[in-house]
Every structure is written in structure tokens, then in C-alpha cells.
Coordinates of C-alpha atoms in Angstrom, one line a residue:
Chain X
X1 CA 130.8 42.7 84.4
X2 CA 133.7 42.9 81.9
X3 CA 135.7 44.4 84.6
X4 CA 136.0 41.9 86.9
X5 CA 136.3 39.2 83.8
X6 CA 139.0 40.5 83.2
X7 CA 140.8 40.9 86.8
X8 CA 139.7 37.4 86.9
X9 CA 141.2 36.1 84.2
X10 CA 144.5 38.1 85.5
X11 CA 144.9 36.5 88.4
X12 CA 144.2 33.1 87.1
X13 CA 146.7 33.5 84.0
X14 CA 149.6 36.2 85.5
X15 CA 149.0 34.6 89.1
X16 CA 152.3 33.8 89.6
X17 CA 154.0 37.1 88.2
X18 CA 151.9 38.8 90.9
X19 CA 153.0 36.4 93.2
X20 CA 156.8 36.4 92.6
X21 CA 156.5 40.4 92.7
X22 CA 154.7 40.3 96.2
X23 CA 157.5 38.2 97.5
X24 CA 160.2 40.4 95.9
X25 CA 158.3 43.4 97.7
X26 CA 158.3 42.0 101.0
X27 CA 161.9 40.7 100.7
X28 CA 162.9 44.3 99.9
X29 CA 160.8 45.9 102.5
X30 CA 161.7 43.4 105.3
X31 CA 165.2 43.8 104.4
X32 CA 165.1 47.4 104.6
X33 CA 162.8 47.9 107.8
X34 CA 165.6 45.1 109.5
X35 CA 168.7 47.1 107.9
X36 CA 167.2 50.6 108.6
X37 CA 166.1 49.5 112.6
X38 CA 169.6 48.6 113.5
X39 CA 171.0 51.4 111.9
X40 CA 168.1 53.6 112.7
X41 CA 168.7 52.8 116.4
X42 CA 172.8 53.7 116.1
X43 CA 171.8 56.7 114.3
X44 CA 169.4 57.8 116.9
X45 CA 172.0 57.1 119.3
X46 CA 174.2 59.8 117.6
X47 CA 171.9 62.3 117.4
X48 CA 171.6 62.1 121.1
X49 CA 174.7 61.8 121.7
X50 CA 176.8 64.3 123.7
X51 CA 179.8 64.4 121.3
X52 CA 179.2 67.3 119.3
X53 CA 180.8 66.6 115.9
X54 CA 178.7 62.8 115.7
X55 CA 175.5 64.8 116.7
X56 CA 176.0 67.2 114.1
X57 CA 176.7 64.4 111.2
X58 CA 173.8 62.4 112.5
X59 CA 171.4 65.7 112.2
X60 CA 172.3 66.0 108.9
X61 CA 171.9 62.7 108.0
X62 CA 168.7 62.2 109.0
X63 CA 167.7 65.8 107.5
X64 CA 169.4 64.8 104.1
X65 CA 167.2 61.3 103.7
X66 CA 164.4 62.6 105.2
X67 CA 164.4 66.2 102.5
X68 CA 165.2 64.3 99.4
X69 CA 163.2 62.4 97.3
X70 CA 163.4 58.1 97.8
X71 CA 163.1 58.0 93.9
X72 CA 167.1 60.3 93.7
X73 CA 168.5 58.5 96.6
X74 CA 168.0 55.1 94.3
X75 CA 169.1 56.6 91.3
X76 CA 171.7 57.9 92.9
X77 CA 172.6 54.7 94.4
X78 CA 172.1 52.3 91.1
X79 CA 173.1 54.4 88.6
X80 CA 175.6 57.1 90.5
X81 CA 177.7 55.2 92.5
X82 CA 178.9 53.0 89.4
X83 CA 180.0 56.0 88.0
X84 CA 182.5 56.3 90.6
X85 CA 183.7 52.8 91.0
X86 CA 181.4 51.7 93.4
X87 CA 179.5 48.5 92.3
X88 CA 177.5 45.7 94.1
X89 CA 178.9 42.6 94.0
X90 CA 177.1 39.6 92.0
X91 CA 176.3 36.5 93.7
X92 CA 175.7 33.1 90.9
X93 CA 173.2 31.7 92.1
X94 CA 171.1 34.7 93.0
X95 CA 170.1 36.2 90.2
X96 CA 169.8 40.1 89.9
X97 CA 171.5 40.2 93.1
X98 CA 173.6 43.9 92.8
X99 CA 170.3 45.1 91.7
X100 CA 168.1 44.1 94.5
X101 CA 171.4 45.2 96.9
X102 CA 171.1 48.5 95.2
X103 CA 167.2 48.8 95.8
X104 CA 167.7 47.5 99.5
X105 CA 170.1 49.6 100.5
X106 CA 168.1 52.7 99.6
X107 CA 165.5 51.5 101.5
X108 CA 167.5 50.8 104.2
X109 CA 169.1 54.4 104.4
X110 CA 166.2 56.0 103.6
X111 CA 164.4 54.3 106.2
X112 CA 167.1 54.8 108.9
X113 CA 166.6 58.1 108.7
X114 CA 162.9 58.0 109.6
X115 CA 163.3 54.8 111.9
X116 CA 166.0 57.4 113.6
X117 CA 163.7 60.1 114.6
X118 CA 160.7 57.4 115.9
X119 CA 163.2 55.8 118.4
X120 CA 164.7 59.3 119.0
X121 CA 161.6 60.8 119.9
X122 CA 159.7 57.9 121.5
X123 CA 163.0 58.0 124.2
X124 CA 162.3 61.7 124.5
X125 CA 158.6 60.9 125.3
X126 CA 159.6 59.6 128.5
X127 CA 159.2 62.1 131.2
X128 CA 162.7 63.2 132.1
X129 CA 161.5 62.6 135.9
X130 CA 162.0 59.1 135.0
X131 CA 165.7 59.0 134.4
X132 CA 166.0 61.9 137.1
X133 CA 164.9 58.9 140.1
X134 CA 167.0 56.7 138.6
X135 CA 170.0 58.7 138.8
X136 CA 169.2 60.0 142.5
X137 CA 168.8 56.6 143.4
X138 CA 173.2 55.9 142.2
X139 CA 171.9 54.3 138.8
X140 CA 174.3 55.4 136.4
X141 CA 173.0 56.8 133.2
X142 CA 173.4 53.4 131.1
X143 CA 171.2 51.8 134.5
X144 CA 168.3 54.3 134.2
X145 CA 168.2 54.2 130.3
X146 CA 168.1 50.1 130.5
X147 CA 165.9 49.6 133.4
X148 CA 163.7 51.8 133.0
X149 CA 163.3 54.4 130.2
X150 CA 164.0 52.4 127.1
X151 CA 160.9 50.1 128.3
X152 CA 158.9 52.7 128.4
X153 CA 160.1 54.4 125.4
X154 CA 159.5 50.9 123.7
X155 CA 156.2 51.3 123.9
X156 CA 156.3 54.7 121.9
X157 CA 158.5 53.3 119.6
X158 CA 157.1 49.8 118.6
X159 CA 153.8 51.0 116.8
X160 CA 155.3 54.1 115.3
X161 CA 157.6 51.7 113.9
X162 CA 155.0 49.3 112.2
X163 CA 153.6 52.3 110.4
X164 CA 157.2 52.7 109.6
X165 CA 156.7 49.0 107.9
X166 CA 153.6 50.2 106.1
X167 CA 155.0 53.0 104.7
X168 CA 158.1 51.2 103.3
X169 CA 155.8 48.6 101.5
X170 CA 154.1 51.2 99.6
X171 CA 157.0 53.5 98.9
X172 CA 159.0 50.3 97.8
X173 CA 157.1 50.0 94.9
X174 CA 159.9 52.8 93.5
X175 CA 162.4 50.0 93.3
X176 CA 160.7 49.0 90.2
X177 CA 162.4 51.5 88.4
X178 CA 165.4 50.4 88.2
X179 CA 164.1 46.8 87.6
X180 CA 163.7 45.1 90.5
X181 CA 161.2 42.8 89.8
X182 CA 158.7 43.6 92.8
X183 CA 155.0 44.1 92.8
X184 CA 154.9 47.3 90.9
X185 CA 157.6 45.9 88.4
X186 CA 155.4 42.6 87.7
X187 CA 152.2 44.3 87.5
X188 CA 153.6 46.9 84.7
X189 CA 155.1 43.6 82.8
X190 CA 151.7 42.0 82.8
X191 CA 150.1 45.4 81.6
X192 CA 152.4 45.4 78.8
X193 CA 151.6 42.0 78.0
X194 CA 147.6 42.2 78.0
X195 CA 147.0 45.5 78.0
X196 CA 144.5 45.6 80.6
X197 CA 145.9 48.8 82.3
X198 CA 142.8 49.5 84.4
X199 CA 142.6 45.6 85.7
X200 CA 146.4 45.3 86.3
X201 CA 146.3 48.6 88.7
X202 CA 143.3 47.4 90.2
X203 CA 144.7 44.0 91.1
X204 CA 148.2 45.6 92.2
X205 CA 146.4 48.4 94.4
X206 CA 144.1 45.5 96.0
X207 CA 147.3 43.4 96.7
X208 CA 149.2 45.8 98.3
X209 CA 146.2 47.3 100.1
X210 CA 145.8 43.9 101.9
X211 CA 149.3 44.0 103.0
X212 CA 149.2 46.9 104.4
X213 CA 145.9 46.1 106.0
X214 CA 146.8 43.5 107.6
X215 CA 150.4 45.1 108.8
X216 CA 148.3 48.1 110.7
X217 CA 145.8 45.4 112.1
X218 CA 148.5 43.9 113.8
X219 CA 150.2 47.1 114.6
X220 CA 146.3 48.4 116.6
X221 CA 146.3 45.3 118.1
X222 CA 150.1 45.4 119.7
X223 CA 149.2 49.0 120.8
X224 CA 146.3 47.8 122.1
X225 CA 147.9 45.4 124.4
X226 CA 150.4 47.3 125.1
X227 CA 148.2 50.3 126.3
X228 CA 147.1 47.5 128.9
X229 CA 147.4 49.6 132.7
X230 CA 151.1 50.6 132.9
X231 CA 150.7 54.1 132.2
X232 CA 150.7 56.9 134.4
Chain I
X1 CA 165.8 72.9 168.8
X2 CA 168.6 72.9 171.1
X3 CA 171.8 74.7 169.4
X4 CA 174.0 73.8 171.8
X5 CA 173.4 70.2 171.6
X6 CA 173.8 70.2 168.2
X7 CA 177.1 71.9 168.0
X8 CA 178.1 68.2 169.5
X9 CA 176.4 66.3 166.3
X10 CA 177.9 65.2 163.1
X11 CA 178.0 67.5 159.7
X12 CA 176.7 65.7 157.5
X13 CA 176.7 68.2 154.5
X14 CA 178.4 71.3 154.5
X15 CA 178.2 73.4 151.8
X16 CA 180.6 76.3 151.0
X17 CA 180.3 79.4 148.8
X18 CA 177.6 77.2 146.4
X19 CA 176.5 79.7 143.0
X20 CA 174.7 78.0 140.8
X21 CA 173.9 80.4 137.4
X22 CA 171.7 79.8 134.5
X23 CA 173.3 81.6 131.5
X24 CA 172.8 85.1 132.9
X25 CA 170.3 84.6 135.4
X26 CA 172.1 83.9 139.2
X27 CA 170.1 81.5 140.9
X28 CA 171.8 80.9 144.1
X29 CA 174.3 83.2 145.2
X30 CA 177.6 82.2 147.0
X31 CA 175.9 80.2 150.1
X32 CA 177.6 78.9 152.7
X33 CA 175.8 76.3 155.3
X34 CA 175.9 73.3 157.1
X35 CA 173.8 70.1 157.8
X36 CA 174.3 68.1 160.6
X37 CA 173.1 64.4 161.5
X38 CA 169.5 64.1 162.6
X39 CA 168.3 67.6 161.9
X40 CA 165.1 68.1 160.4
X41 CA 165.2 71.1 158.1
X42 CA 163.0 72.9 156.0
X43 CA 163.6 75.1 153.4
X44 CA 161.2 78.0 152.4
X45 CA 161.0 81.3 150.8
X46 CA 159.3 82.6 147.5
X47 CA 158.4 80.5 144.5
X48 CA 162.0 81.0 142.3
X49 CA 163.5 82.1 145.1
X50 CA 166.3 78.9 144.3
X51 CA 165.0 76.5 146.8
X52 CA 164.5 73.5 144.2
X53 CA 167.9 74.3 142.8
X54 CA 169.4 74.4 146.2
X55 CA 167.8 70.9 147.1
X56 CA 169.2 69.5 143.1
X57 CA 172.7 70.9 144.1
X58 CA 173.1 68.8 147.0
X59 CA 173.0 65.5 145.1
X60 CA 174.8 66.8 142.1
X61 CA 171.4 66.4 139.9
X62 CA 172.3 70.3 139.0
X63 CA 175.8 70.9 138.5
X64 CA 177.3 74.1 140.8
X65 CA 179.1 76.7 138.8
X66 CA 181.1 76.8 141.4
X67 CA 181.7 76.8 145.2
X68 CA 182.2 73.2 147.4
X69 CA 179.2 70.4 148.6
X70 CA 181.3 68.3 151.3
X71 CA 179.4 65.0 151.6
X72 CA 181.1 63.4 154.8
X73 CA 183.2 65.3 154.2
X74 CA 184.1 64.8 150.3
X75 CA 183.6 66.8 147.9
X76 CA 181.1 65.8 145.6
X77 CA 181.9 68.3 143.1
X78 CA 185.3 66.9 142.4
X79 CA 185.3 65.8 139.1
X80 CA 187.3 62.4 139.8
X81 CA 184.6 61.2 142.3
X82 CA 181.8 58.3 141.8
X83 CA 178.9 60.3 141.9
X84 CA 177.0 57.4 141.7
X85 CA 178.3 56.1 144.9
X86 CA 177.1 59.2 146.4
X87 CA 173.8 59.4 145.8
X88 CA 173.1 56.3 147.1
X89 CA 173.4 57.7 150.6
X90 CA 171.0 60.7 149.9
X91 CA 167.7 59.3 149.3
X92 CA 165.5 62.2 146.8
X93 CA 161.7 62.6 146.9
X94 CA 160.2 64.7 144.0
X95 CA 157.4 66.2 143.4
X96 CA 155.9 64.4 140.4
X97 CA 157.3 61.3 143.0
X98 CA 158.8 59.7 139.7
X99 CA 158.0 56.2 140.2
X100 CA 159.3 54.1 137.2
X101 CA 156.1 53.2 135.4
X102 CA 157.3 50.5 134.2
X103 CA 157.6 48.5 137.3
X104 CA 154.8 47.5 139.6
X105 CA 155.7 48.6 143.5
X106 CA 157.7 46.3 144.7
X107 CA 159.9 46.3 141.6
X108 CA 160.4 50.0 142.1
X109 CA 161.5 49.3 145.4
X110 CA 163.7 46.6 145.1
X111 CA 165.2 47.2 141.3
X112 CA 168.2 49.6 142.2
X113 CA 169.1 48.4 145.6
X114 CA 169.6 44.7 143.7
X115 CA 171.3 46.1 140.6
X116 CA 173.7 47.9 142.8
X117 CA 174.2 44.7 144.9
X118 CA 173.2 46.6 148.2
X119 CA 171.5 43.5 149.2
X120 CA 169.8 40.1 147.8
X121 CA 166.8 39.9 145.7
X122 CA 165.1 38.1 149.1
X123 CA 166.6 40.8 151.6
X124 CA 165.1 43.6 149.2
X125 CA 161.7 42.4 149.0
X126 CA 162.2 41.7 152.9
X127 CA 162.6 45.0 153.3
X128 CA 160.3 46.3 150.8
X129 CA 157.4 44.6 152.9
X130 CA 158.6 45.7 155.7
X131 CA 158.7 49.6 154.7
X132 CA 155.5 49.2 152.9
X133 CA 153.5 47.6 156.0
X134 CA 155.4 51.0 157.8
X135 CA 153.5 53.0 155.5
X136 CA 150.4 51.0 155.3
X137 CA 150.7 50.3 151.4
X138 CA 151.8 46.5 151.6
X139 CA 148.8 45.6 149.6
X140 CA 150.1 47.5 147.1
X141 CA 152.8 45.6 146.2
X142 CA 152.2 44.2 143.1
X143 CA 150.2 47.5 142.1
X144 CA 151.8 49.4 139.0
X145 CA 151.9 52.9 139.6
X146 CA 149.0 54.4 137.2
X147 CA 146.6 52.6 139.7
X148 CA 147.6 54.6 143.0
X149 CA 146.5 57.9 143.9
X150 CA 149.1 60.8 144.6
X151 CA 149.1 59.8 148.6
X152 CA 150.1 56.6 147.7
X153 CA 152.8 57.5 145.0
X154 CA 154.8 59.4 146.9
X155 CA 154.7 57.0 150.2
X156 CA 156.0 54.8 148.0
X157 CA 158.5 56.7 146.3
X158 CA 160.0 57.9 150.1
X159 CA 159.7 54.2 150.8
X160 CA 161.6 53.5 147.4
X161 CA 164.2 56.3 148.7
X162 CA 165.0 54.9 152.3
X163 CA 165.2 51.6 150.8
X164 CA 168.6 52.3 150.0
X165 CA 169.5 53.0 153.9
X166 CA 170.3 56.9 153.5
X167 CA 172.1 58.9 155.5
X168 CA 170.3 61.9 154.2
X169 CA 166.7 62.6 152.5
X170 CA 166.1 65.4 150.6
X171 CA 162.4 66.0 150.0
X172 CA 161.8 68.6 146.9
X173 CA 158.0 70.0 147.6
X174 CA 156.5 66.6 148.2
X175 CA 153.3 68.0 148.7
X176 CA 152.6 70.5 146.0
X177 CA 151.4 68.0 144.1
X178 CA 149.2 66.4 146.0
X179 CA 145.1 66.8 146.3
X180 CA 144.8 68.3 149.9
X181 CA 143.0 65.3 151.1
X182 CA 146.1 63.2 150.9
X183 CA 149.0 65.8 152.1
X184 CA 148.6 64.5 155.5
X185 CA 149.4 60.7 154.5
X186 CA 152.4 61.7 153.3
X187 CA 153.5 64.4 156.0
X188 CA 152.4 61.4 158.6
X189 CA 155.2 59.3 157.2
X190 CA 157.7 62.3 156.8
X191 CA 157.0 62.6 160.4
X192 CA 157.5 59.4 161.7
X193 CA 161.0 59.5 160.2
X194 CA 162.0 62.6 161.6
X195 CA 160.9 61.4 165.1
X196 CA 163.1 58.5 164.2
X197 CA 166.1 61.0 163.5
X198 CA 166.8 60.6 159.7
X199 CA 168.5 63.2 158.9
X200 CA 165.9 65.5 156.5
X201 CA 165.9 68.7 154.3
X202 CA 162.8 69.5 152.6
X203 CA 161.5 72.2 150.0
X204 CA 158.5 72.8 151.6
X205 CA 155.2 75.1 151.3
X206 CA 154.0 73.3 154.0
X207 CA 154.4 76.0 156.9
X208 CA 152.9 73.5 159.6
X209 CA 155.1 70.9 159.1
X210 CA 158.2 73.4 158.5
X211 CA 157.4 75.2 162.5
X212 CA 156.4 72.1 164.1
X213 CA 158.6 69.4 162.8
X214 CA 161.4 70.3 161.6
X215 CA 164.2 71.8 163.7
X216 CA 165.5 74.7 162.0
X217 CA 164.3 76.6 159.4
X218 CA 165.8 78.2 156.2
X219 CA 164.5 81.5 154.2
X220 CA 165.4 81.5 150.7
X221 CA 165.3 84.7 148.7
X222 CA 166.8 86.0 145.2
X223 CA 169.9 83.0 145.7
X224 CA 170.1 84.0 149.5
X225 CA 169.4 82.3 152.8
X226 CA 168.0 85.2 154.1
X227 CA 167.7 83.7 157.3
X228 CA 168.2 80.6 159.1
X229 CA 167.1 79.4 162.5
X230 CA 165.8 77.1 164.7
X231 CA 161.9 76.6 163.2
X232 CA 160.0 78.4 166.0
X233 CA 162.6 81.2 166.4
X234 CA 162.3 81.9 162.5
X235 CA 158.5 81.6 162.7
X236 CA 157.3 83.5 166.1
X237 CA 160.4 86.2 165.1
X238 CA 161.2 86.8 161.8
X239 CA 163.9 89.6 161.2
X240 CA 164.6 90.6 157.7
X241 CA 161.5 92.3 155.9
X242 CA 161.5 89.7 152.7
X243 CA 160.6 86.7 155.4
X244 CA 157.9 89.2 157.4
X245 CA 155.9 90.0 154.4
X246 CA 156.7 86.2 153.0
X247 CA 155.1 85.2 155.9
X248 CA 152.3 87.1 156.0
X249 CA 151.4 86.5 152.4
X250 CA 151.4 82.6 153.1
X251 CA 150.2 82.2 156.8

């Protein structure tokens, strides 16, 4: 089998590009699933919130990032932005570190904008009776969502949100693009180099195949255990 | 049942010239009525005839679009009031019964009269036992509420209600969702604390329990209380046509 000669001999000689591109892949998707939570859970926050003008902005937001294309929104953001005067910073001692910014903070937005909507809609999951008790009962608003909506909406929320994870990992093969030297960018470099094409994709679709496989594993098994009883 | 002797008994609630509208649709139309301590009193009338709205008014979970509720004798709709503070003395039972699934019983019981420093961890979950073993559930008490029937729910969720020491209950259909088999449970308890003299109004399509326990009786019709009366006055003589053939469709 030529084929898997070949792949073989890949991963033996390039082992270490692949490598170096799976790390940069999961720094960038970490980074951005971290970024676009904590912003994602803000953002959900305005769009349910009661002040009209925030909810509005929020809306749009999340319709903006979610109706454009991942691939303009980094273009936009690496090559636009320069153009009017806004630049990431370098650091020394991190090398390419405006360009990874660039790529992360894509990511990040983009993925705010999804993460958004999960959180919003796993709180809306919650049967409104829920909060209606709690506020009967002389919890305020801030009580009943604490004590006892958000906990439940957590458990809408947390799976949706590994899928989130898987999704990022795949999509953040864009980055390469604008050379950020991640999976997709390493795995093009070594095609280049050997001109296996066929045995380069191969090994690059296995790789991030088994991220992602393991990533929704562990998101089943969380929802598993959190399925546990509990629910009425 | 005895009007004169109640004439002598506290208002608890009085509620003047309450409408409550939704957009265009008038769901309770300028009603003015009082409440007084220890009466038992049921509400009934058609199915959108406002009654649930009523009940939701009275606590401030739907806001009036205008007219008074006097709560010992504040008015709850003032905007510069604690609302909060309010609701604590008027204890709710739903239909769905609500119970916070993500506590097991006697977290449900004891979570908001702790976090609103009624009493101590210890004194809740006295108490909690206490009501529980009242309502025959206190081996329940580590039970998360997806493993109780309906009976048992909304036991529970009255227990959960009075834990906060009321002064009123207001009980919104607590039955209607209930398998018949396990109606009686719950109107056994209901009962009991009428007997006791908690002061009670419930939404009801319960007939029995509106003639025979409660004391006084009000029809509810297109945003009107059509009529309202001491329970077996109401029942043995009803006057206005709407409550005759209401009757007659239900008894």
C-alpha cells in the first residue's frame, strides 16, 4: 500500500510541523471559545435585556456575526482594520503575535455571537413557572435567576456549548489564511514541500477528526451525567 | 358563613376599581372587593372568564392597568414600594405547582425563607419537617421533584408556600392538573388549613370544595364578579342567569 507509505513516512519526517500546527489550533480555538463565552454571556445578557437601545445593538450583533461569512470577518479584521489605523500590537518574544491576535479575535467575535444565542436560549428553556415561584415566594429577579434558573439553564447550555468547541476547531482551520501557522497552515506547507497532496489531507483530516472526536465524547458523557434524575 | 361576624374581622386585601387589559382585550373590568382575615374564598366562573388574572393581580405577578390592591392596607401598586417584601406574606400555589427542579424537597422549602433571612438554616429545615410530617411527605425530603407524582408536588409546593408564615394563600387552580386520584390529597391539606383559619382564595373548578369549604363564594364573568356570596347562598340560590346556566353546565 503506497498510500499509507506515504502517510507514514509524513508523520515520521513532518511530525513535528503537524504537531506545532495542532497546538497552534487548539491555542486559537481555546482562546476564542474562552474570549467568546465571557463575552457570549454579556452579549446574551443584552439581548435580554430590558433596555431597549442595548437589546437592539446586541440583536444586531449577534445577526451580523452569525449572517456573514468567518472567512470576511478575518479579512476584515487582519487586513481592514490596518487600513484604518488600527493595528495589533507585537510582543518580542512571541513571535507572530498581531497575527495570531488578529485570528483570535475573529474567533472570539464570531463565536460570541453563536455562544450568545446558546446561553440565551438554554435560559429561555427554563419553564417561566420556575422564575414565577421564585418571585411569589419575595425572591427578587437576580434571586430566582441565581438560585434557580441559571442551574437549570446550565444544563441546556453546557453541551450546546462543547459543540460550540467542535465547531470552532474545525472552522479555525480559516485562520490559515492569513498565516497563522495552525493545523491547516502546516499541513499545506508540508504539501508544498513533498507534494503528497492526497497523504497530507488525509493526515490533516484524521488529526482533526480525533480532536473533535474526542471533544463530543466528552461532551455525550457530561450530558449523560448531567441527565442524571433532576428533570421534571 | 356568618356576615355579621365577619363585618368584626380584619381586611386583609381590599381591592378597589382593579382593570387589568391586554392590548385591546379587557380582562377584568373595574372590580371592587374585599378580603378579610380567615375567610376561605373561592373563585369560579367560566374558563377566561379572568379568574387566573384576578388571582396574579393580587400579588403583583400581573401588573393592574389601573385601579388600587391595598395589602394591610398598602398599596401594592405604588410604584415606590418593595414588592418583594410583599409577597412574602402571600404565599402562591400554581397549577403546574412550580417546584424548582433543581432542588431536592427540602431545599425547595427551606432556600428562600434562608436567603431572605426569615429564619436559620436549622429553624428552616425544623420547620420544613414539621410541615412535611403535616402533609405526610416527610420521606420525601431528600426527593428531587421529577420523582413525585402530581399529589405530592403540589403538597409540597403549598408546604413550600406556608413555609414563609403567610398571611394570605392564594391557590391558582391547584387541581386542574392533577390525575383525579390525587385531587383529594391535596384538597385534604387545603382543608386542614382552612379549618385552621389561614386566610385562602382559590381559583377553583372544584365545586365541592368551593360550597363546602370555603366561606363565600365569587362568580367571575367577562372581567365581572357577577356575584358574590356566602358559598351555600351562591350555590343553593344563584341569581344572575350567567352563574344559573354556569352551574348547570358544571354540576
Amino acid at each position: 500500500m503506497p498510500f499509507f507509505k506515504t502517510v507514514e513516512k509524513l508523520i515520521v519526517n513532518y511530525g513535528n510541523f503537524f504537531t506545532e500546527g495542532v497546538r497552534n489550533t487548539l491555542i486559537i480555538s481555546a482562546s476564542a471559545v474562552l474570549i467568546g463565552t465571557v463575552l457570549g454571556a454579556l452579549m446574551a445578557l443584552a439581548r435580554m435585556s430590558q433596555i431597549h437601545p442595548l437589546r437592539w445593538l446586541a440583536t444586531a450583533y449577534i445577526e451580523f456575526f452569525r449572517g456573514t461569512p468567518l472567512m470576511v470577518q478575518l479579512m476584515f479584521i487582519f487586513y481592514g482594520l490596518p487600513m484604518i489605523g488600527v493595528t495589533f500590537p507585537e510582543v518580542s518574544f512571541i513571535p507572530d503575535f498581531s497575527r495570531f491576535m488578529a485570528g483570535i479575535v475573529a474567533m472570539s467575535l464570531n463565536s460570541c455571537a453563536y455562544v450568545a444565542e446558546v446561553i440565551r436560549s438554554g435560559i429561555q428553556a427554563v419553564d417561566s413557572g420556575q422564575m414565577e415561584a421564585a418571585r411569589c415566594l419575595g425572591l427578587s429577579k437576580k434571586q430566582g435567576m441565581t438560585m434557580v434558573v441559571l442551574p437549570q439553564a446550565i444544563r441546556n447550555i453546557l453541551p450546546a456549548l462543547g459543540n460550540e468547541f467542535v465547531t470552532v476547531i474545525k472552522e479555525s482551520s480559516v485562520v490559515s489564511v492569513i498565516g497563522i501557522a495552525d493545523l491547516m497552515y502546516r499541513t499545506n506547507g508540508v504539501k508544498a514541500k513533498t507534494y503528497n497532496t492526497l497523504e497530507c489531507l488525509f493526515v490533516a483530516a484524521i488529526i482533526y477528526f480525533i480532536m473533535t472526536f474526542i471533544f463530543s465524547k466528552l461532551v455525550a458523557y457530561t450530558e449523560r451525567r448531567m441527565a442524571h434524575g433532576r428533570r421534571a | 358563613m356568618d356576615a355579621g361576624h365577619n363585618e368584626e374581622r380584619r381586611t386583609i386585601i381590599q381591592v378597589k376599581h382593579l382593570t387589568k387589559r391586554f392590548e385591546k382585550l379587557t380582562v377584568l373590568d373595574d372590580i371592587s372587593i374585599d378580603f378579610r382575615e380567615h375567610e376561605v374564598v373561592s373563585v369560579i366562573g367560566p374558563s377566561g372568564g379572568g379568574k387566573s388574572t384576578f388571582l396574579r393581580c393580587l400579588n403583583l405577578m400581573e401588573q393592574p392597568t389601573s385601579g388600587q390592591i391595598l395589602v394591610d392596607g398598602v398599596n401594592i401598586c405604588d410604584k415606590h414600594i418593595d414588592i418583594n417584601r410583599h409577597r412574602e406574606k402571600m404565599g402562591m400555589v400554581f397549577q403546574q405547582f412550580n417546584l424548582f427542579n433543581n432542588m431536592n424537597v427540602i431545599k425547595n422549602l427551606t432556600a428562600a425563607p434562608v436567603k431572605l433571612k426569615k429564619m436559620s438554616k436549622e429553624e428552616a429545615e425544623d420547620k420544613a419537617i414539621t410541615l412535611l410530617r403535616r402533609v405526610g411527605l416527610e420521606e420525601k425530603v431528600h426527593s428531587y421533584p421529577s420523582e413525585l407524582s402530581g399529589g405530592q408536588k403540589q403538597r409540597i409546593a403549598i408546604v413550600r408556600a406556608l413555609m414563609m408564615n403567610p398571611e394570605v394563600m392564594l391557590f391558582d387552580e391547584p387541581t386542574s392538573a392533577l390525575d383525579p386520584e390525587m385531587i383529594g390529597e391535596v384538597l385534604d391539606v387545603m382543608k386542614e388549613l382552612a379549618h385552621e383559619g389561614m386566610t385562602m382564595i382559590v381559583v377553583t373548578h372544584e365545586m365541592r370544595f368551593a360550597r363546602e369549604v370555603s366561606s363565600r363564594t365569587l362568580f367571575l364573568s367577562d372581567g365581572h364578579v357577577e356575584e358574590d356570596k356566602p358559598s351555600h347562598e351562591l350555590f343553593d340560590h344563584p341569581e344572575s342567569p350567567r352563574l344559573v346556566s354556569f352551574l348547570q353546565k358544571v354540576l
